[in-house]
One Martini backbone bead per residue (centre of mass of N, CA, C, O) as a GRO file, in nm:
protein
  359
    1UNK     BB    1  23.619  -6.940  12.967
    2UNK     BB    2  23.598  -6.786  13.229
    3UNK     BB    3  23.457  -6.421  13.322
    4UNK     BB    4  23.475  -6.116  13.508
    5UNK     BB    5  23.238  -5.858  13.431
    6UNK     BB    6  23.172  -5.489  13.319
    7UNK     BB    7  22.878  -5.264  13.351
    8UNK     BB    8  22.911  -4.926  13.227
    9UNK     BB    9  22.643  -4.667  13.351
   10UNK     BB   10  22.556  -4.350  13.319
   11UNK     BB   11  22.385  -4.182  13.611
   12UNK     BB   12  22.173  -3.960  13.671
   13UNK     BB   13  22.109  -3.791  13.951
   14UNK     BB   14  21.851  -3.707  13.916
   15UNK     BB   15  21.666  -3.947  13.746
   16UNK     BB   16  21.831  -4.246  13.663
   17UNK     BB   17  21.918  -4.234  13.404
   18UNK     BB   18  22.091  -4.228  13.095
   19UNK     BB   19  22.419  -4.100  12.949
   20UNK     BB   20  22.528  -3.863  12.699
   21UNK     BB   21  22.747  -3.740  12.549
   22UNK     BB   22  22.765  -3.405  12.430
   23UNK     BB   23  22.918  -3.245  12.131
   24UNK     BB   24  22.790  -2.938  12.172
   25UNK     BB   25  22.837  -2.952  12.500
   26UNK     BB   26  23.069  -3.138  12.651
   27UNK     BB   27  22.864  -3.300  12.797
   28UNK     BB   28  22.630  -3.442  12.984
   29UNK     BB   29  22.314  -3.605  12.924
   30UNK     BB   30  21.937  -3.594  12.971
   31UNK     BB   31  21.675  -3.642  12.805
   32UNK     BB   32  21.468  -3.661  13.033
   33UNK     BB   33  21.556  -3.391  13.215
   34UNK     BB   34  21.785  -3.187  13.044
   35UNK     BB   35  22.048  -3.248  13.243
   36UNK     BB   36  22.358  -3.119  13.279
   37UNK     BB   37  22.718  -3.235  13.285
   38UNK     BB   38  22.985  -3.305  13.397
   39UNK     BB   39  23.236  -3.542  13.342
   40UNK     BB   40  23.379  -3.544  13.637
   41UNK     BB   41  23.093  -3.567  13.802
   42UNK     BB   42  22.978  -3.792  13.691
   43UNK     BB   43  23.243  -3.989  13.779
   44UNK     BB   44  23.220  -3.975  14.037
   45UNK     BB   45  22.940  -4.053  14.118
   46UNK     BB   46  22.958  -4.337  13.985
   47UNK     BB   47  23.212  -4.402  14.171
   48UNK     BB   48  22.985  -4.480  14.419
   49UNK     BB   49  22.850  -4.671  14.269
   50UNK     BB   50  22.723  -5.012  14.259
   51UNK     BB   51  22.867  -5.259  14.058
   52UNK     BB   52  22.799  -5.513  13.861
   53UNK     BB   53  22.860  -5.840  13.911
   54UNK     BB   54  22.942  -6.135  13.646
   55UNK     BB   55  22.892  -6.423  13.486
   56UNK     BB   56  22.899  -6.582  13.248
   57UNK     BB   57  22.734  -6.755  13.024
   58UNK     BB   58  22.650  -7.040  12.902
   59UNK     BB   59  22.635  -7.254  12.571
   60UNK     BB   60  22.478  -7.568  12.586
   61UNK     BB   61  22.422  -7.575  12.273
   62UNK     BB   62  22.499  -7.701  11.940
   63UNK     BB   63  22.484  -7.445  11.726
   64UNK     BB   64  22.705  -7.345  11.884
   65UNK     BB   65  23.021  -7.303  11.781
   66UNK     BB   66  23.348  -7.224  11.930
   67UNK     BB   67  23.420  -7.012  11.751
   68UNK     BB   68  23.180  -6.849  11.803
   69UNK     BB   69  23.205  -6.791  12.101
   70UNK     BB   70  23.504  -6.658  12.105
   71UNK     BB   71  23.341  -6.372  11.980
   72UNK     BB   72  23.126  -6.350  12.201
   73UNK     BB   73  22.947  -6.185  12.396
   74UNK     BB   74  22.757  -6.150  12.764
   75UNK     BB   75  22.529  -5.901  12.900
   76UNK     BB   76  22.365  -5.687  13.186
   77UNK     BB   77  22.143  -5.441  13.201
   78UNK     BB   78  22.101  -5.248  13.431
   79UNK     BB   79  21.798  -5.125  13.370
   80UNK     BB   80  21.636  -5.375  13.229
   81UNK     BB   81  21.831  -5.671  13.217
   82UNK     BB   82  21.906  -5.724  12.923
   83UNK     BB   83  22.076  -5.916  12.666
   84UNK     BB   84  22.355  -5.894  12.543
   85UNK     BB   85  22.559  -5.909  12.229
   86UNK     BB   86  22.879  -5.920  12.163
   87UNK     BB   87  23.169  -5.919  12.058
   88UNK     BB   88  23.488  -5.858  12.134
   89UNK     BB   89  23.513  -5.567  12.018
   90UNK     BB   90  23.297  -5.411  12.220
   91UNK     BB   91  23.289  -5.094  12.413
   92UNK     BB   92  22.999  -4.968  12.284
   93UNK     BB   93  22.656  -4.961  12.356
   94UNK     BB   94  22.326  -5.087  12.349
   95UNK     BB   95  22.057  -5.140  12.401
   96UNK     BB   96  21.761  -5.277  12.291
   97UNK     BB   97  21.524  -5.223  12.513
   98UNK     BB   98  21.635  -4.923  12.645
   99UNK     BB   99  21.853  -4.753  12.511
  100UNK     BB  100  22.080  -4.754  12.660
  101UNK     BB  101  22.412  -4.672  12.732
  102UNK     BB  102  22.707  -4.903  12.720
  103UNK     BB  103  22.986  -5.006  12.903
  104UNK     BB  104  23.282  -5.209  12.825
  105UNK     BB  105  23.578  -5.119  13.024
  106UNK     BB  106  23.730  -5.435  12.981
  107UNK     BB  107  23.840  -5.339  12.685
  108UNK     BB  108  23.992  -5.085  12.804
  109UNK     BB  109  24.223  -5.194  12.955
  110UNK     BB  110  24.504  -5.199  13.011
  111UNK     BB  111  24.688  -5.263  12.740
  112UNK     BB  112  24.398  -5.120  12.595
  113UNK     BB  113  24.417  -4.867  12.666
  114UNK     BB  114  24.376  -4.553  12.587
  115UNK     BB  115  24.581  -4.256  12.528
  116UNK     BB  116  24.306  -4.133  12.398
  117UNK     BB  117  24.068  -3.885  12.296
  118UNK     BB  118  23.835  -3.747  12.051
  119UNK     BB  119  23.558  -3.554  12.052
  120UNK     BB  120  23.274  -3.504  11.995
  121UNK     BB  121  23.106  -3.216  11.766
  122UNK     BB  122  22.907  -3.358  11.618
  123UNK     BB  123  22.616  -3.410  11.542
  124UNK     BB  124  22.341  -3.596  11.376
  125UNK     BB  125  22.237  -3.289  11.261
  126UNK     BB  126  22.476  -3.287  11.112
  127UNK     BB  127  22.509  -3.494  10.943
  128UNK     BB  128  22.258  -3.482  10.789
  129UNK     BB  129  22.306  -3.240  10.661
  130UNK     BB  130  22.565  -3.310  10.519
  131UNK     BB  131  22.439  -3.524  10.328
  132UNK     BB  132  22.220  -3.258  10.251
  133UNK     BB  133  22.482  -3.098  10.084
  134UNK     BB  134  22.630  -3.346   9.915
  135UNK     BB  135  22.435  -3.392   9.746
  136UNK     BB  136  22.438  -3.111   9.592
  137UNK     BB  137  22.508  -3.107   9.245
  138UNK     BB  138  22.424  -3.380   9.134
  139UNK     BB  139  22.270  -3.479   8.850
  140UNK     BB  140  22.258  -3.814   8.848
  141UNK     BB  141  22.117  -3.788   9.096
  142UNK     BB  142  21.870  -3.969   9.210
  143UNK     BB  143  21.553  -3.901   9.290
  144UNK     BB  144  21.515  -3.868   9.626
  145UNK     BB  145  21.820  -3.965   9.790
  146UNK     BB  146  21.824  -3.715  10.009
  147UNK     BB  147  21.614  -3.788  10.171
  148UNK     BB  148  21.582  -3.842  10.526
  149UNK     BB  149  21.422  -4.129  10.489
  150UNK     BB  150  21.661  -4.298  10.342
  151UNK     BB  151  21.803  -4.305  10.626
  152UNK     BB  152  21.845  -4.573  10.854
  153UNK     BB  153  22.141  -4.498  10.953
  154UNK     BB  154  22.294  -4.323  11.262
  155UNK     BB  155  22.648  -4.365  11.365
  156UNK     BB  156  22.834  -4.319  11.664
  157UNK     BB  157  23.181  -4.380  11.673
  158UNK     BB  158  23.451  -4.522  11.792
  159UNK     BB  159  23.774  -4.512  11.623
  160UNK     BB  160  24.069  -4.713  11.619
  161UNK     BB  161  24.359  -4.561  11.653
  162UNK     BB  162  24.706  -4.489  11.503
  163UNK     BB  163  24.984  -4.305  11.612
  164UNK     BB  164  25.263  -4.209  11.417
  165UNK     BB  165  25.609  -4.137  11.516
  166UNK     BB  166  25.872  -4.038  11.249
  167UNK     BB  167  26.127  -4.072  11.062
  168UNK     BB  168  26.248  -3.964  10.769
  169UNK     BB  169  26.454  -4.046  10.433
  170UNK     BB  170  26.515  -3.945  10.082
  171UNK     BB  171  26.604  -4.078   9.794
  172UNK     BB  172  26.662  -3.954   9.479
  173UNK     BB  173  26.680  -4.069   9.101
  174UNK     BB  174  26.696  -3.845   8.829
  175UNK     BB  175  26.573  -3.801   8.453
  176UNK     BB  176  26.617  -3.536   8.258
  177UNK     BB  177  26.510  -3.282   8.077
  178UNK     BB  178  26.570  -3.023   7.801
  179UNK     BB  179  26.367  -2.845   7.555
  180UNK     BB  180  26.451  -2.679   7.204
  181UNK     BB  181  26.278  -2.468   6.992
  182UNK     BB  182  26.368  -2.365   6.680
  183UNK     BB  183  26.424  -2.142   6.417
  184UNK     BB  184  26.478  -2.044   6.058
  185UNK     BB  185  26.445  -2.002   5.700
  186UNK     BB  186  26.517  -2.317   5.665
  187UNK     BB  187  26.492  -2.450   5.989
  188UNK     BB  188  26.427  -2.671   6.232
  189UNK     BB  189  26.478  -2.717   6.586
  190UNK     BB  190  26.629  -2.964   6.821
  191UNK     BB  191  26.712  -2.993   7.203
  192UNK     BB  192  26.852  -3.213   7.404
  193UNK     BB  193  26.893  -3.235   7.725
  194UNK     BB  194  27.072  -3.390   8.016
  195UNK     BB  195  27.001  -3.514   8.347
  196UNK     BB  196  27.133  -3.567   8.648
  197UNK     BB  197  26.907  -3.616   8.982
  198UNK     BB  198  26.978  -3.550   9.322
  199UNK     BB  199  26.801  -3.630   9.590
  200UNK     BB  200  26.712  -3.495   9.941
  201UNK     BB  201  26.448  -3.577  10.222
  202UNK     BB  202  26.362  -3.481  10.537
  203UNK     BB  203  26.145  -3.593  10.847
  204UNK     BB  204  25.920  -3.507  11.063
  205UNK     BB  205  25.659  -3.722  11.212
  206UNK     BB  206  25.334  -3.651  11.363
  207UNK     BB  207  25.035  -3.808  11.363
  208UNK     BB  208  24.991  -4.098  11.173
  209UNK     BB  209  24.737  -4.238  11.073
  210UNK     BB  210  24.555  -4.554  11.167
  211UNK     BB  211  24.324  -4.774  11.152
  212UNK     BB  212  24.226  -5.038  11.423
  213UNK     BB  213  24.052  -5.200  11.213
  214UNK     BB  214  23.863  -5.406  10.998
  215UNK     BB  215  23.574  -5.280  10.934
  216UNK     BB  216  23.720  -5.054  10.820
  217UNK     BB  217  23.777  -4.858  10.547
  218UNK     BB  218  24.077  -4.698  10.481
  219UNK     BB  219  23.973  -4.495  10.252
  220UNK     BB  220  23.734  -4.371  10.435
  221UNK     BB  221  23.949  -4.263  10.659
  222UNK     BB  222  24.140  -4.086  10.502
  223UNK     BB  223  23.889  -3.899  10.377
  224UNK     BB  224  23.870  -3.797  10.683
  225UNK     BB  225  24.057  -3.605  10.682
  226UNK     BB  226  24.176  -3.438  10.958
  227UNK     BB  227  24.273  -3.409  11.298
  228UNK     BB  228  24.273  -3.249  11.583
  229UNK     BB  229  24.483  -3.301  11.832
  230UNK     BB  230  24.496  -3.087  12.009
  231UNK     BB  231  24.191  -3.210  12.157
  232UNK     BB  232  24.302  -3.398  12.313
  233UNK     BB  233  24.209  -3.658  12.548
  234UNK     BB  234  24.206  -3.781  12.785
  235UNK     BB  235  24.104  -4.113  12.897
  236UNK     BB  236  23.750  -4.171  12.933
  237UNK     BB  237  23.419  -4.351  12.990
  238UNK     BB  238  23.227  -4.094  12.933
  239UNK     BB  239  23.249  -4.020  12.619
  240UNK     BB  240  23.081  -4.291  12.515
  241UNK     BB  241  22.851  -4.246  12.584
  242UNK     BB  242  22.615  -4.290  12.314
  243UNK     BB  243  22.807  -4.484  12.172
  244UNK     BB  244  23.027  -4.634  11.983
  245UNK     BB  245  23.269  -4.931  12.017
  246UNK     BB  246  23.588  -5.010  11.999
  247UNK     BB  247  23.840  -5.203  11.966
  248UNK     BB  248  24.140  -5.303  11.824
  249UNK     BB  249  24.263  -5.582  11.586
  250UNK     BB  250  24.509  -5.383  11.475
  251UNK     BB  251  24.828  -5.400  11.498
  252UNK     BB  252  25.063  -5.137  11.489
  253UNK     BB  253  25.274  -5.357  11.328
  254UNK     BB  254  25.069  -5.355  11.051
  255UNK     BB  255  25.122  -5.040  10.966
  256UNK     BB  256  25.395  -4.993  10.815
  257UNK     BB  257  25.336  -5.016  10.491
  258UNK     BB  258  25.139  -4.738  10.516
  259UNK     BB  259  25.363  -4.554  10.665
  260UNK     BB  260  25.520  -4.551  10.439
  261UNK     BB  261  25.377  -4.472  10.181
  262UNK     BB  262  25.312  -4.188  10.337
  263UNK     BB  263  25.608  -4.089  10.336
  264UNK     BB  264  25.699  -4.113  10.049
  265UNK     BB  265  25.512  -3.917   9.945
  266UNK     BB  266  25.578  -3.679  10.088
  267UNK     BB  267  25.878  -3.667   9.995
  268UNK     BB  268  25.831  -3.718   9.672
  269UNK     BB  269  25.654  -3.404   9.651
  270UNK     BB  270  25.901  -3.258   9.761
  271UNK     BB  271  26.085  -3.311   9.545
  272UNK     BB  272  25.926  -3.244   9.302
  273UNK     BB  273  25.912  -2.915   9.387
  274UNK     BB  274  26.202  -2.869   9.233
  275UNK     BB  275  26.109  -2.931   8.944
  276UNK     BB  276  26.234  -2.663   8.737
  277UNK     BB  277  26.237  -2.672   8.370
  278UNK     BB  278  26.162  -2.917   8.263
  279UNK     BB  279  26.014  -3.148   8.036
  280UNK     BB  280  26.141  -3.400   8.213
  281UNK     BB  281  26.074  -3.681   8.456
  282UNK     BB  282  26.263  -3.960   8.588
  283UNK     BB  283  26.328  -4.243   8.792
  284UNK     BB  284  26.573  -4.457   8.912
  285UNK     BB  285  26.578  -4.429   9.239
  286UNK     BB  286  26.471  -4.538   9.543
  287UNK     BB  287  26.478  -4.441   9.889
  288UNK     BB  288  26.407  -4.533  10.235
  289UNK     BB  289  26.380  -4.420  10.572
  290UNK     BB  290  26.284  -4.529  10.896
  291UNK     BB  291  26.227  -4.400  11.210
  292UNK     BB  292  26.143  -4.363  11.556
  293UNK     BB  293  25.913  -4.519  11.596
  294UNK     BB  294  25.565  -4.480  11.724
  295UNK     BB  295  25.307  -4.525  11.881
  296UNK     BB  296  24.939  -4.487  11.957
  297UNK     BB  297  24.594  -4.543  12.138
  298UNK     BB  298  24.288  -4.420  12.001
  299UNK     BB  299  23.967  -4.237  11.966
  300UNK     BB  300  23.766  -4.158  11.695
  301UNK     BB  301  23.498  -3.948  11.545
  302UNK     BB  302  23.252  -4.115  11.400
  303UNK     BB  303  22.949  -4.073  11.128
  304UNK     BB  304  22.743  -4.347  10.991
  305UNK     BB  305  22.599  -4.379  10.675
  306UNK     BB  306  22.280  -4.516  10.564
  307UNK     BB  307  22.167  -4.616  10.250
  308UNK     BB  308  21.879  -4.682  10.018
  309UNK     BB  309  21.870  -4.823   9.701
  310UNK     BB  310  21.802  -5.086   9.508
  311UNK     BB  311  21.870  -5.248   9.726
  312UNK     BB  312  22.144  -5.077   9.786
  313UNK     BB  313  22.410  -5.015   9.999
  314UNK     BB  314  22.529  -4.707  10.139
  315UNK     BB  315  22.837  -4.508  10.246
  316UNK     BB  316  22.890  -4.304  10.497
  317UNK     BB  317  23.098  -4.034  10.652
  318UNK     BB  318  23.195  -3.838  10.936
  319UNK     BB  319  23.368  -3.637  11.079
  320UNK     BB  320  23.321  -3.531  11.433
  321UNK     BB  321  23.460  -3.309  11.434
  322UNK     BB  322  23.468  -3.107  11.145
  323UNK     BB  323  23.231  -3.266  10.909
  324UNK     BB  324  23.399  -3.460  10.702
  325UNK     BB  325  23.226  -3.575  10.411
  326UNK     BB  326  23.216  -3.943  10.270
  327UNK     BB  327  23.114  -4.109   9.934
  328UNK     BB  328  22.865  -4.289   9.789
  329UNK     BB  329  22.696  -4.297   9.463
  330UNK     BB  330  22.465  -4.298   9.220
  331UNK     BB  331  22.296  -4.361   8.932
  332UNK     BB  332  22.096  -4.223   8.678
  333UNK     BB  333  22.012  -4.351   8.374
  334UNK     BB  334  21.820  -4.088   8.269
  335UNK     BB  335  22.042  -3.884   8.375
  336UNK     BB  336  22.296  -3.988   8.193
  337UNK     BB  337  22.163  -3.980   7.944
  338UNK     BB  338  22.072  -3.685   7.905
  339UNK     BB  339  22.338  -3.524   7.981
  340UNK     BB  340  22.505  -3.675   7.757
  341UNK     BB  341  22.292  -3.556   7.512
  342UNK     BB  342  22.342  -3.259   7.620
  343UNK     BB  343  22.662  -3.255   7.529
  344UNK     BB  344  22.649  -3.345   7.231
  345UNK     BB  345  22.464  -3.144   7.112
  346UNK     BB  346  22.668  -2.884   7.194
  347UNK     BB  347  22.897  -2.991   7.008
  348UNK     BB  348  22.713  -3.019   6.758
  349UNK     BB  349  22.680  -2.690   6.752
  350UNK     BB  350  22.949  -2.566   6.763
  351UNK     BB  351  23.062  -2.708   6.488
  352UNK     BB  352  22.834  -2.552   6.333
  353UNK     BB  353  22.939  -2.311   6.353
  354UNK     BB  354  23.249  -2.367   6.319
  355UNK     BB  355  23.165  -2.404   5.988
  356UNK     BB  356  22.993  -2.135   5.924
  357UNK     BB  357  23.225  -1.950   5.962
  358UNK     BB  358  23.459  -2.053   5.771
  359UNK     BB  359  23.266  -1.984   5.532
   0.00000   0.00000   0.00000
């Protein structure tokens, strides 16, 4: 079924070029010309520029099938002409010829369009600084794996998350014990006491997040929490330039049993720390109820990064706003040998040396 949409790209005033939000600038900039700009005032500009509307263009070769059309998206370039290829949910991306920055703002109208955005606060070279200080202080990691030349790509993208509002209520039976131990002239004594303990504890919570893409790993994205929300702004797409973006393809009620089991988790973590000289608590029954549920939909910062090792690629993120980044690292098989040898020889010395004060 043919659609018509908008390709819109933010074009500096001064030459002509294309605009990107600066993280550290918190406004619009031009690479080209070095200059600077409110995100509002870039907005009126561009708001008088005549958008170009076309039409999809159809696929009449045999090698695409329907599937495959349904999730493709095709654009054109208002800079250079050339060619956009994008999935179903792209709702920021670069050109491939002329690395123009390039949004397509019908992904994000309508009932999709986000409640807010938060704008990116870290740049690329935070980024990168920030992956060679996670780097360092890990001994088996491979020989120049933080080199700079190692990481082959660094994306920042909007990742489309939901934030939940919502109360919860936790009611919780354990078993509980409490052991003494003692001794006279001729016994030792131990005394186990037992206790039945129910607690509840209630609470409301606020912007609980939850990634709204399928393409983000959700251990990823939660690892790179928390995000300062107070720092939301309302939804621009001026804010988008220069970066990629998704919109969500994971609905709202899809994230209910992740957002039930971190309020379990904070409220079971609350009750746990009543538990205050006892020997051992184990549960016995444990009730959740989460009430006045509500979402809204949001996009947060995040930078991308990968490297390859022995051809497998790592995967690396951070938090765009905070700074705050992780990943996994590789081992290298000769500093792990190392490492192990020199702690067996240690402890094998140290045992020596306790068997010869012995004697």
């Amino acid at each position: 079924m043919d659609q018509t949409s908008h390709v819109l790209e933010y074009k500096c005033p001064c030459c002509g070029a294309g605009l990107a939000f600066s993280g550290s600038e918190q406004n619009m900039t031009c690479e080209y010309c070095d200059n600077s700009f409110e995100v509002e005032a870039v907005k009126a500009y561009n708001d008088e520029a005549e958008q170009s509307v076309f039409q999809w263009e159809s696929q009449p070769q045999n090698n695409w099938t329907e599937d495959d059309l349904s999730h493709l998206r095709t654009f054109t370039c208002q800079s250079c002409g050339g060619e956009l290829i994008t999935d179903e949910n792209t709702a920021a991306t670069f050109c491939p010829y002329c690395e123009n920055p390039t949004i397509l703002p019908a992904r994000l109208s309508g009932n999709i369009r986000p409640d807010g955005v938060l704008p990116f606060r870290k740049t690329k070279e935070d980024a990168q600084a920030a992956f060679i200080k996670l780097c360092k202080g890990k001994p088996l990691l491979p020989k120049n794996f933080a080199q700079s030349h190692r990481v082959e790509k660094i994306t920042g993208i909007y990742v489309p998350f939901w934030l939940y509002d919502c109360s919860g209520t936790y009611h919780g039976r354990y078993k509980a014990t409490r052991v003494h131990h003692w001794s006279d002239a001729h016994y030792r004594y131990t005394r186990t006491e037992h206790y039945l303990l129910t607690r509840q504890a209630s609470a409301d919570f606020a912007s609980i997040p939850m990634d709204g893409s399928s393409k983000m790993d959700n251990t990823v994205m939660e690892s790179i929490e928390p995000f300062d929300y107070s720092q939301m702004v309302d939804f621009e797409t001026a804010y988008l330039s220069g970066y990629l973006a998704d919109k969500y393809d994971v609905e709202a009620t899809e994230g209910q049993s992740r957002i039930e089991q971190r309020v379990g988790a904070t409220l079971d973590a609350s009750l746990q720390s009543t538990f205050i000289g006892y020997s051992s608590v184990l549960p016995t029954n444990r009730q959740l109820q989460v009430t006045h549920g509500k979402a809204k939909y949001v996009l947060l910062p995040v930078w991308m990064l990968h490297t390859k090792y022995n051809d497998k690629t790592y995967l690396f993120a951070m938090n765009g706003q905070t700074g705050k980044m992780t990943g996994t690292f590789p081992i290298c098989p000769k500093r792990s040998f190392g490492w192990f040898a020199g702690i067996c020889a240690a402890v094998t010395a140290l045992v020596s040396l306790i068997t010869i004060l012995a004697v």
